[in-house]
Coordinates of N, CA, C and O in Angstrom, one line a residue:
X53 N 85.8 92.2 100.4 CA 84.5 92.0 101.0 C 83.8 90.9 100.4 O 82.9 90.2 101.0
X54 N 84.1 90.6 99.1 CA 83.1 89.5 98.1 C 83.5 88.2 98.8 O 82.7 87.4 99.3
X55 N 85.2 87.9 99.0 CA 85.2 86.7 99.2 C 84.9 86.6 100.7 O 84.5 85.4 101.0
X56 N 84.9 87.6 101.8 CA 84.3 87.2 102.8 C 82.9 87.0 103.0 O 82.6 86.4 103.9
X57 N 82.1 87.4 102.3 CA 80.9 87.4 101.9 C 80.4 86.2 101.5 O 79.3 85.7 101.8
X58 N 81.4 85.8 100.6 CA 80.8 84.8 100.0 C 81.4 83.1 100.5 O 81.5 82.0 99.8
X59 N 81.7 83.6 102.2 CA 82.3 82.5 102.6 C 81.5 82.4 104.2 O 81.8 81.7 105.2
X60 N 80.6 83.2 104.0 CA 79.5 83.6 105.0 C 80.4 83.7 106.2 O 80.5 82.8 107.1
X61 N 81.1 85.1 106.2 CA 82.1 85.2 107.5 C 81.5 86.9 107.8 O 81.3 87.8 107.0
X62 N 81.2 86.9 109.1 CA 81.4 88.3 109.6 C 82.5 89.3 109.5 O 83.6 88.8 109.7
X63 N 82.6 90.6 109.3 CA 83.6 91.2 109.5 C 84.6 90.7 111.0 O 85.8 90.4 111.1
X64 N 83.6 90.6 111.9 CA 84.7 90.6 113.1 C 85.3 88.9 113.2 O 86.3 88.5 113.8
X65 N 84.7 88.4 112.7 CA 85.4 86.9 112.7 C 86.4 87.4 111.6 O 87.6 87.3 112.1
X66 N 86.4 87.7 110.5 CA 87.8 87.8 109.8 C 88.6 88.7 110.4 O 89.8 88.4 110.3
X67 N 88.4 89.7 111.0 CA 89.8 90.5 111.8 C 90.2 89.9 113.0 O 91.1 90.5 113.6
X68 N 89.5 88.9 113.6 CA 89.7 88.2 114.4 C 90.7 87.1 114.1 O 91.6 86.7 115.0
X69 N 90.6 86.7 113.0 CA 91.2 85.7 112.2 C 92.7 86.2 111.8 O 93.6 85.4 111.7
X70 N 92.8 87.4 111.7 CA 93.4 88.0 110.7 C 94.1 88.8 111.9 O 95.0 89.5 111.4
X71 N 94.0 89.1 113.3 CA 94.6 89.7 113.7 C 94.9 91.4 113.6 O 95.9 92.1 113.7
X72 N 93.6 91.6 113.3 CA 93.3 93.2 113.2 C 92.3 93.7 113.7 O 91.5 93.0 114.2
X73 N 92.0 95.3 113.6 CA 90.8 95.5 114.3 C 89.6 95.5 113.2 O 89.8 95.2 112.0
X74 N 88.8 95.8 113.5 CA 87.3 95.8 112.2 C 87.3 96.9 111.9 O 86.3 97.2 111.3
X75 N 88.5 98.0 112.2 CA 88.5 99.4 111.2 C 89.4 99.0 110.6 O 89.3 99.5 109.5
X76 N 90.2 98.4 110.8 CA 91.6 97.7 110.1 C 90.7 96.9 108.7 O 90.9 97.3 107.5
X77 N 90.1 96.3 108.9 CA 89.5 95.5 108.0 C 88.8 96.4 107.0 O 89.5 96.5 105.9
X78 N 88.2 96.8 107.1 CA 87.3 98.2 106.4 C 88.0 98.6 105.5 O 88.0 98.6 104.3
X79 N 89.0 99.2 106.5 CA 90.5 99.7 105.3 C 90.7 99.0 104.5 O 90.3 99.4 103.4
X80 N 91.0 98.1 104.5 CA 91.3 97.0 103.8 C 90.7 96.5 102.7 O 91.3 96.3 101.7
X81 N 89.2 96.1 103.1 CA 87.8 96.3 102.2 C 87.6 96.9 101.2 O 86.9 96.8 100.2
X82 N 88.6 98.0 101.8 CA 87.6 99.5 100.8 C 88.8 100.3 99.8 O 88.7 101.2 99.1
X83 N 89.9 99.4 100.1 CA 90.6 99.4 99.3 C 91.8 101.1 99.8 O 92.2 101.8 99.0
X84 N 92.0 101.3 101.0 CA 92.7 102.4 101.6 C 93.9 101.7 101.6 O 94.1 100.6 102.1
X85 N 94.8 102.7 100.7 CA 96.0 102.7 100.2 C 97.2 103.0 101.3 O 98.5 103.1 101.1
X86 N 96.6 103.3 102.7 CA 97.3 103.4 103.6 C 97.7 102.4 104.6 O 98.5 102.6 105.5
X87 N 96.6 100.9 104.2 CA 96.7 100.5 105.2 C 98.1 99.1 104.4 O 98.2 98.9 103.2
X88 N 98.7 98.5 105.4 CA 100.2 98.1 105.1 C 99.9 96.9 104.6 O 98.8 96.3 104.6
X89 N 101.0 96.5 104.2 CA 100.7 94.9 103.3 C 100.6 93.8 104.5 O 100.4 92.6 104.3
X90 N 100.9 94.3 105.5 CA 100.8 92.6 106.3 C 99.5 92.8 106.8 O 99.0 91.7 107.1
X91 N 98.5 93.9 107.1 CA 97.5 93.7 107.2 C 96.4 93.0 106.1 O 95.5 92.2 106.3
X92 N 96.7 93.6 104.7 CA 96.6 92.9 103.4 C 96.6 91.2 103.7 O 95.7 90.5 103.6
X93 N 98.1 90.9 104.0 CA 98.1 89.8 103.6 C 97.6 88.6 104.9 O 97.3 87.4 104.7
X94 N 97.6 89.4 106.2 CA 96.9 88.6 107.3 C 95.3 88.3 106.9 O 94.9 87.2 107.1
X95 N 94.5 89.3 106.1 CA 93.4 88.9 105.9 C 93.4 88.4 104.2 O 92.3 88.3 103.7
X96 N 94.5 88.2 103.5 CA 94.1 87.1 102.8 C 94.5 85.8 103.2 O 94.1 84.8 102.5
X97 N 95.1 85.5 104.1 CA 95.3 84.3 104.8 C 93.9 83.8 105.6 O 93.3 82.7 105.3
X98 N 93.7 84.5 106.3 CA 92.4 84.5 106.7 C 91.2 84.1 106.2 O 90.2 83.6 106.8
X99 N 91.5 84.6 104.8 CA 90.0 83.9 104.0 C 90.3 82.9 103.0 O 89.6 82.4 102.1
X100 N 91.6 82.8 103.3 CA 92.5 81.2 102.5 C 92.4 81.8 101.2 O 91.6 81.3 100.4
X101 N 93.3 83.0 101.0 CA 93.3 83.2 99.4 C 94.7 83.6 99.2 O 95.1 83.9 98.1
X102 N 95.5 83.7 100.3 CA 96.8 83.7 100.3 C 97.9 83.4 99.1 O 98.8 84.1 98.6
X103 N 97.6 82.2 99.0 CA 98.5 81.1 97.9 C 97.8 81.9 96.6 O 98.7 82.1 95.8
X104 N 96.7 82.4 96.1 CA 96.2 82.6 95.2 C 96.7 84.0 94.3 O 96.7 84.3 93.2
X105 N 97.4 84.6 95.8 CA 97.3 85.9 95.8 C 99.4 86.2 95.2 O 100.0 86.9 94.4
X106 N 99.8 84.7 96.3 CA 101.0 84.8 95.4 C 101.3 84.1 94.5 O 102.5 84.2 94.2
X107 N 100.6 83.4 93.9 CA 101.0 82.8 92.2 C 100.6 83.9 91.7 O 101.5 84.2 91.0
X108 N 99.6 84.8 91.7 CA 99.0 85.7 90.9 C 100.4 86.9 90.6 O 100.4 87.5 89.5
X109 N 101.2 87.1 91.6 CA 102.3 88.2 92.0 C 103.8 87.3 91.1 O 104.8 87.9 90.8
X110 N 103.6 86.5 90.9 CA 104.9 85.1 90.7 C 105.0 85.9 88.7 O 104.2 85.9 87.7
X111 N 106.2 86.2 89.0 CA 106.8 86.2 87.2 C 106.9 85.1 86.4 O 106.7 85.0 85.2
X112 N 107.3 83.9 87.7 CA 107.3 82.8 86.5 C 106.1 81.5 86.3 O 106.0 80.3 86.1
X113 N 105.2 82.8 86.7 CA 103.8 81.8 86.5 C 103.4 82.6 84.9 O 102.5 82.1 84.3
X114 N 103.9 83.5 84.4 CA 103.7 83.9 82.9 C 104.5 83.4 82.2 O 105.6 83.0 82.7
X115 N 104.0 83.3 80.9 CA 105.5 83.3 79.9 C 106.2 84.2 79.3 O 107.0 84.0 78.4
X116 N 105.7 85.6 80.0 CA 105.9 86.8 79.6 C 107.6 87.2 80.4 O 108.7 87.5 80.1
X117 N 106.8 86.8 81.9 CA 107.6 86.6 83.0 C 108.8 85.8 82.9 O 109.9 86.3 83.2
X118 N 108.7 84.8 82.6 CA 109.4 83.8 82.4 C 110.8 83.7 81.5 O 111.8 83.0 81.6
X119 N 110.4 84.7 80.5 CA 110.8 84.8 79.0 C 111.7 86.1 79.7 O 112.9 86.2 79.3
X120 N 111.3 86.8 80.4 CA 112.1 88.2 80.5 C 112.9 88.2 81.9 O 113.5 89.2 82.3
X121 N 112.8 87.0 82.6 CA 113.5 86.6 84.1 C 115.0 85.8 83.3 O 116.1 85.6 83.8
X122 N 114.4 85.3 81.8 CA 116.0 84.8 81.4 C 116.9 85.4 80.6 O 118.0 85.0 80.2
X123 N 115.8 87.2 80.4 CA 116.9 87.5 79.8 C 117.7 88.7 80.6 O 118.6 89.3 80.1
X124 N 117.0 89.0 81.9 CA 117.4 89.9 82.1 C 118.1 89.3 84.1 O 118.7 90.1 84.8
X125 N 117.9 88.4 84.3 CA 118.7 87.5 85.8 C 119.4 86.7 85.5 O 119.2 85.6 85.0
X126 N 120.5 87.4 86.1 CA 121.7 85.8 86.5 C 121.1 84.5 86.4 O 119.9 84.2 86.6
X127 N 121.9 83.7 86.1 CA 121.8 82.6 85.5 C 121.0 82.0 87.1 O 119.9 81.5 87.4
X128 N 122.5 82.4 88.2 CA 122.3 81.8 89.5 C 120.6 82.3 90.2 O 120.1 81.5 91.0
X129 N 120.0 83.4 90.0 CA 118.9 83.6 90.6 C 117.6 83.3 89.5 O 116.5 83.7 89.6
X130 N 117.9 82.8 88.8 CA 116.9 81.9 88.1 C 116.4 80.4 88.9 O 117.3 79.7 89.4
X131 N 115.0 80.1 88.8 CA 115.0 78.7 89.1 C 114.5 77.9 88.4 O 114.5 76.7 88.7

């Protein structure tokens, strides 16, 4: 809700955007563990936080990650 908020967007223009209904959104909002990840990820697209959302998810954006993708993945699924 912050970043829609703070991007002066209505609920119904982001589920509009986002291809959901504005109970869909709510869920979403409110953090209901029921509702599915493409609804998740339609409304972080929607408020262009998408990319943000997957470097944040990405192992080899740590060095923690990084460090433990070479010791424990094939050489070949390393990049």
């Amino acid at each position: 809700m912050a970043w829609r908020k703070l991007q002066g967007l209505t609920a119904l223009q982001v589920a509009e955007r986002a291809g959901i209904s504005r109970t869909t959104l709510r869920r979403v909002e409110t953090g209901d563990t029921g509702v599915g990840v493409q609804a998740f990820l339609s409304v972080a697209r929607a408020l262009g936080v998408l990319d943000a959302i997957v470097t944040a998810t990405d192992p080899y954006e740590t060095d923690l990650g990084r460090a433990r993708a070479d010791e424990a993945l094939p050489k070949r699924v390393r990049q």
